[in-house]
Amino acid sequence: MKHSRLTPARLTLTLLVLSGLLLITVILSLCFGSTSYRPWQLLGNGPDAALARDVVLELRLPRTLAAIAVGGLLALAGALQQVLLRNPLADPYILGTSGGASVGALLAMLLGAGVAAVNLAAGCGALLSITLVFILARKDHSSSQARLLLTGVAIASFCGALSSLLLSLAPDGLLRGMVFWMLGDLAGARWQLALPLLLALLLLVWPLARQLNVLSQGAQTAHALGANTRKLQWLLYFVAAAATAIAVTTAGMIGFIGLIVPHALRLVLGHDQRLLLPAVALTGGTVLLAADIASRIILAPQQLPVGVITALAGVPVFLWLLQHRGVAR
């Protein structure tokens, strides 16, 4: 698909459209849930207004902000991994980055660590797994890089086995919370760390978008054009690992957002990272928020883990991408 050249007007218009879609989804998220309370009921008086205030402001609003932050972080991590590995099928969930973060977080929980230590352990696990995938990927010089995906799947499976082992060793008091967290859930998720971190990471990598455009052509080409590829690659490792770790510690294991959102936007908007990076952050939040709304209303008043919704929708899309990835390059 041929895309028009990026201009300031096109950049501004695209981001305004995506921001509008996100705003519409936020309004829907505040209106719909497992109960029938709506935001305009806040203006009234009496017991219903008080209950509406509790539901909308204390439950739905924090959950909405957490979904925006986690979706944006996962989509940003996926976009950066796809640049790093030059593979449109790279994704924190498929390549084991989320699994590494999960193992680190579960181990810290099992040892009774605090929130800061859990986040640090998740970050170390994510960084270790993404570094391992990259080291193995550099040994593969084939055009299809099928070995890369298989390596990522193997690491993800290994991390899954380690997570199961840690769950089997967990005491009953911790087990239920750890299992539900593993399924991916936004109920009770805290946005206070995730949302500022999303903005900080985006502001860190967005000015480097031109260098990322060069790096996406290959490390040798980027080096020939004068880019400091090694420093840039390590920065991208850190940002992708940090984004994945905070997303995992905030809402658990949520798959396929980091794969589907960057890939779909690349097909529609093109490969220019100056537009793609802010676009994936906005759209990732929109997609995960829409999935969270579905998780709340499908079997209302019962709520489903949002990770189940993204997996049910993501698996067929991933299989379609595997069949058509040659077209998307």
Coordinates of C-alpha atoms in Angstrom, one line a residue:
M1 CA 0.0 0.0 0.0
K2 CA 1.4 3.4 -1.0
H3 CA 1.1 6.1 1.6
S4 CA 1.3 9.9 1.1
R5 CA 4.3 11.8 2.5
L6 CA 4.1 12.9 6.1
T7 CA 3.3 16.6 6.5
P8 CA 2.5 18.6 9.6
A9 CA -1.1 18.8 8.5
R10 CA -1.4 15.1 8.0
L11 CA 0.3 14.4 11.4
T12 CA -2.0 16.8 13.2
L13 CA -5.2 15.6 11.5
T14 CA -4.4 11.9 12.1
L15 CA -3.6 12.4 15.8
L16 CA -6.8 14.5 16.2
V17 CA -8.9 11.7 14.7
L18 CA -7.3 9.1 16.9
S19 CA -7.7 11.3 20.0
G20 CA -11.4 11.7 19.1
L21 CA -11.8 7.9 18.9
L22 CA -10.2 7.6 22.3
L23 CA -12.4 10.2 23.8
I24 CA -15.5 8.5 22.4
T25 CA -14.3 5.2 23.9
V26 CA -13.7 6.9 27.3
I27 CA -17.2 8.2 27.3
L28 CA -18.6 4.8 26.6
S29 CA -16.4 3.3 29.3
L30 CA -17.8 5.7 31.8
C31 CA -21.4 5.0 30.7
F32 CA -21.4 1.2 30.5
G33 CA -20.5 -1.5 33.0
S34 CA -22.0 -4.3 35.1
T35 CA -24.5 -1.8 36.6
S36 CA -26.8 0.8 34.9
Y37 CA -25.4 3.9 36.5
R38 CA -24.5 6.7 34.1
P39 CA -22.3 9.8 34.4
W40 CA -25.2 12.3 34.2
Q41 CA -26.7 10.8 37.3
L42 CA -23.8 12.5 39.2
L43 CA -25.7 15.8 38.9
G44 CA -28.6 14.6 40.9
N45 CA -29.2 14.4 44.6
G46 CA -30.0 11.5 46.9
P47 CA -28.9 7.9 47.3
D48 CA -28.8 7.2 43.5
A49 CA -26.4 10.1 42.9
A50 CA -24.1 8.9 45.7
L51 CA -24.0 5.4 44.2
A52 CA -23.5 6.8 40.7
R53 CA -20.6 8.8 42.1
D54 CA -19.0 5.8 43.6
V55 CA -19.5 3.7 40.5
V56 CA -18.4 6.3 37.9
L57 CA -15.7 8.2 39.7
E58 CA -14.3 5.5 42.1
L59 CA -14.5 2.4 39.8
R60 CA -15.0 3.2 36.1
L61 CA -12.8 6.3 35.8
P62 CA -9.6 4.7 37.4
R63 CA -10.2 1.6 35.4
T64 CA -10.5 3.6 32.2
L65 CA -7.3 5.5 32.8
A66 CA -5.5 2.2 33.6
A67 CA -6.7 0.6 30.4
I68 CA -5.5 3.6 28.4
A69 CA -2.1 3.5 30.0
V70 CA -1.6 -0.3 29.7
G71 CA -2.9 -0.5 26.1
G72 CA -0.6 2.4 25.2
L73 CA 2.4 0.9 26.9
L74 CA 1.9 -2.5 25.2
A75 CA 1.4 -1.0 21.8
L76 CA 4.5 1.2 22.2
A77 CA 6.6 -1.8 23.3
G78 CA 5.3 -3.8 20.3
A79 CA 6.1 -1.0 17.8
L80 CA 9.7 -0.6 19.2
Q81 CA 10.3 -4.4 19.2
Q82 CA 9.1 -4.6 15.5
V83 CA 11.7 -1.9 14.7
L84 CA 14.5 -3.5 16.7
L85 CA 13.9 -7.0 15.3
R86 CA 12.7 -5.8 11.8
N87 CA 9.9 -8.2 12.1
P88 CA 6.2 -7.1 11.9
L89 CA 5.2 -10.1 14.0
A90 CA 7.3 -9.1 17.1
D91 CA 5.2 -8.5 20.2
P92 CA 5.9 -8.5 23.9
Y93 CA 3.5 -11.4 24.5
I94 CA 4.6 -13.6 21.6
L95 CA 8.4 -13.1 22.1
G96 CA 8.3 -13.8 25.8
T97 CA 8.9 -10.3 27.1
S98 CA 5.6 -10.3 29.0
G99 CA 6.4 -13.8 30.2
G100 CA 9.8 -12.7 31.5
A101 CA 8.1 -9.7 33.3
S102 CA 5.5 -12.1 34.7
V103 CA 8.1 -14.5 36.1
G104 CA 10.0 -11.7 37.8
A105 CA 6.8 -10.2 39.3
L106 CA 5.5 -13.6 40.5
L107 CA 8.9 -14.4 42.1
A108 CA 8.9 -11.1 43.9
M109 CA 5.3 -11.6 45.1
L110 CA 6.2 -15.0 46.3
L111 CA 9.1 -13.6 48.3
G112 CA 6.7 -11.0 49.9
A113 CA 8.4 -8.0 48.2
G114 CA 6.8 -4.6 48.0
V115 CA 5.4 -2.8 45.0
A116 CA 8.7 -1.2 44.0
A117 CA 10.5 -4.5 44.2
V118 CA 7.8 -6.2 42.1
N119 CA 8.1 -3.6 39.4
L120 CA 11.9 -3.8 39.4
A121 CA 11.8 -7.6 39.2
A122 CA 9.3 -7.4 36.3
G123 CA 11.6 -5.0 34.5
C124 CA 14.6 -7.2 35.0
G125 CA 12.7 -10.2 33.7
A126 CA 11.4 -8.3 30.6
L127 CA 14.9 -6.9 29.8
L128 CA 16.5 -10.4 30.2
S129 CA 14.0 -12.0 27.8
I130 CA 14.1 -9.3 25.1
T131 CA 17.9 -9.3 25.2
L132 CA 18.0 -13.1 24.9
V133 CA 15.7 -13.0 21.9
F134 CA 17.8 -10.3 20.2
I135 CA 21.0 -12.2 20.7
L136 CA 19.5 -15.3 19.2
A137 CA 17.9 -13.3 16.4
R138 CA 21.2 -11.8 15.3
K139 CA 22.5 -15.3 14.5
D140 CA 19.6 -15.7 12.1
H141 CA 20.3 -14.0 8.7
S142 CA 17.4 -15.6 6.8
S143 CA 14.9 -13.4 5.1
S144 CA 11.9 -14.9 6.8
Q145 CA 13.3 -14.9 10.3
A146 CA 11.0 -17.8 11.2
R147 CA 13.7 -18.9 13.7
L148 CA 13.1 -15.6 15.5
L149 CA 9.4 -16.3 16.1
L150 CA 10.1 -19.9 17.1
T151 CA 12.7 -18.6 19.6
G152 CA 10.3 -16.1 21.0
V153 CA 7.6 -18.8 21.3
A154 CA 10.0 -21.1 23.1
I155 CA 11.0 -18.4 25.6
A156 CA 7.4 -17.5 26.2
S157 CA 6.6 -21.2 26.8
F158 CA 9.6 -21.5 29.2
C159 CA 8.4 -18.5 31.1
G160 CA 4.9 -19.9 31.2
A161 CA 6.3 -23.1 32.7
L162 CA 8.3 -21.1 35.3
S163 CA 5.2 -19.1 36.2
S164 CA 3.2 -22.4 36.7
L165 CA 6.0 -23.6 38.9
L166 CA 5.9 -20.5 41.0
L167 CA 2.1 -20.7 41.3
S168 CA 2.3 -24.3 42.5
L169 CA 4.7 -23.2 45.2
A170 CA 2.5 -20.2 46.3
P171 CA 0.6 -20.4 49.6
D172 CA -3.2 -20.4 49.5
G173 CA -3.4 -16.9 50.7
L174 CA -1.5 -15.6 47.6
L175 CA -2.6 -18.2 45.0
R176 CA -6.0 -16.8 44.0
G177 CA -4.8 -13.2 43.5
M178 CA -1.8 -14.4 41.5
V179 CA -3.9 -16.6 39.2
F180 CA -6.4 -13.9 38.5
W181 CA -3.6 -11.4 37.9
M182 CA -2.1 -13.9 35.4
L183 CA -5.3 -13.9 33.4
G184 CA -5.0 -10.1 32.8
D185 CA -7.5 -8.0 34.6
L186 CA -8.1 -4.2 35.0
A187 CA -10.4 -4.4 38.1
G188 CA -8.5 -2.5 40.8
A189 CA -5.6 -1.7 38.4
R190 CA -3.8 1.5 39.4
W191 CA -3.0 4.1 36.7
Q192 CA -1.0 6.5 38.8
L193 CA 2.4 5.1 37.8
A194 CA 1.5 3.6 34.4
L195 CA 0.0 6.7 32.7
P196 CA 2.8 9.1 33.5
L197 CA 5.4 6.5 32.5
L198 CA 3.6 6.1 29.1
L199 CA 3.9 9.8 28.5
A200 CA 7.5 9.9 29.7
L201 CA 8.6 7.0 27.4
L202 CA 6.8 8.4 24.5
L203 CA 8.5 11.8 24.9
L204 CA 11.8 9.9 25.2
V205 CA 11.5 8.0 22.0
W206 CA 9.5 10.3 19.8
P207 CA 12.3 12.8 19.1
L208 CA 14.3 9.7 17.9
A209 CA 11.7 8.9 15.3
R210 CA 14.0 9.8 12.3
Q211 CA 16.7 7.6 13.6
L212 CA 14.2 4.8 14.1
N213 CA 13.2 5.2 10.5
V214 CA 16.8 4.6 9.5
L215 CA 17.2 1.7 11.9
S216 CA 14.2 0.0 10.5
Q217 CA 16.1 -0.3 7.2
G218 CA 18.7 -2.5 9.0
A219 CA 21.5 -1.9 11.4
Q220 CA 24.2 -1.9 8.7
T221 CA 22.4 0.7 6.7
A222 CA 21.8 2.8 9.7
H223 CA 25.5 2.6 10.7
A224 CA 26.5 3.5 7.2
L225 CA 24.3 6.6 7.4
G226 CA 26.0 7.7 10.6
A227 CA 23.6 6.5 13.2
N228 CA 24.9 5.3 16.6
T229 CA 23.0 2.0 16.3
R230 CA 24.4 0.3 19.4
K231 CA 23.4 3.1 21.8
L232 CA 20.0 3.5 20.0
Q233 CA 19.3 -0.3 20.2
W234 CA 20.1 -0.4 24.0
L235 CA 17.8 2.6 24.6
L236 CA 15.0 0.8 22.7
Y237 CA 15.6 -2.4 24.8
F238 CA 15.2 -0.4 28.0
V239 CA 12.1 1.4 26.8
A240 CA 10.4 -1.7 25.5
A241 CA 11.3 -3.7 28.6
A242 CA 10.2 -0.9 31.0
A243 CA 6.9 -0.4 29.1
T244 CA 6.1 -4.1 29.2
A245 CA 7.1 -4.5 32.8
I246 CA 4.8 -1.7 34.0
A247 CA 2.0 -2.9 31.8
V248 CA 2.3 -6.4 33.3
T249 CA 2.6 -5.3 36.9
T250 CA -0.4 -3.0 36.4
A251 CA -2.9 -5.4 34.8
G252 CA -1.2 -8.8 34.4
M253 CA -0.7 -10.8 31.2
I254 CA -2.6 -9.1 28.3
G255 CA -1.7 -10.4 24.9
F256 CA -1.8 -9.3 21.2
I257 CA -2.3 -5.5 21.8
G258 CA 1.4 -5.0 21.0
L259 CA 1.1 -7.1 17.8
I260 CA -2.2 -6.0 16.3
V261 CA -2.1 -2.3 16.9
P262 CA 1.3 -1.4 15.4
H263 CA 0.8 -3.8 12.5
A264 CA -2.7 -2.5 11.6
L265 CA -1.6 1.2 11.9
R266 CA 1.5 0.5 9.7
L267 CA -0.8 -0.8 7.0
V268 CA -3.0 2.2 7.2
L269 CA -0.6 5.1 8.0
G270 CA 2.7 3.8 6.7
H271 CA 6.1 3.2 8.3
D272 CA 7.1 6.7 9.4
Q273 CA 7.8 6.5 13.1
R274 CA 7.2 10.2 13.6
L275 CA 3.5 9.4 13.1
L276 CA 3.4 5.8 14.1
L277 CA 4.8 6.2 17.7
P278 CA 2.1 8.6 19.0
A279 CA -0.6 6.8 16.9
V280 CA 0.1 3.4 18.5
A281 CA 0.1 4.9 22.0
L282 CA -3.4 6.4 21.4
T283 CA -4.8 3.4 19.5
G284 CA -3.4 0.9 22.0
G285 CA -5.3 2.6 24.7
T286 CA -8.5 2.8 22.6
V287 CA -8.4 -0.9 21.7
L288 CA -7.7 -2.2 25.2
L289 CA -10.4 0.1 26.6
A290 CA -12.9 -1.2 24.0
A291 CA -11.9 -4.8 25.0
D292 CA -12.4 -3.9 28.7
I293 CA -15.9 -2.5 28.0
A294 CA -16.8 -5.8 26.3
S295 CA -15.4 -7.8 29.3
R296 CA -17.8 -5.8 31.5
I297 CA -21.0 -6.1 29.5
I298 CA -20.9 -9.5 27.8
L299 CA -21.9 -11.5 30.9
A300 CA -23.0 -8.6 33.1
P301 CA -23.1 -8.4 36.1
Q302 CA -20.2 -10.9 35.9
Q303 CA -17.0 -9.4 34.6
L304 CA -14.5 -11.3 32.5
P305 CA -10.7 -10.8 32.6
V306 CA -9.8 -8.5 29.7
G307 CA -6.9 -10.7 28.8
V308 CA -9.4 -13.4 27.8
I309 CA -11.1 -11.0 25.4
T310 CA -7.9 -9.8 23.8
A311 CA -6.7 -13.5 23.4
L312 CA -10.0 -14.6 21.9
A313 CA -9.8 -11.7 19.4
G314 CA -6.0 -11.7 19.0
V315 CA -5.4 -15.4 18.1
P316 CA -7.4 -15.3 14.8
V317 CA -5.8 -12.0 13.8
F318 CA -2.4 -13.4 14.6
L319 CA -3.0 -16.4 12.4
W320 CA -4.2 -14.1 9.6
L321 CA -1.0 -12.0 9.9
L322 CA 1.1 -15.2 9.7
Q323 CA -0.6 -16.1 6.5
H324 CA -0.3 -12.6 5.0
R325 CA 2.8 -11.1 6.6
G326 CA 4.7 -11.1 3.3
V327 CA 2.2 -8.5 2.1
A328 CA 2.6 -6.3 5.1
R329 CA 6.4 -5.9 4.9

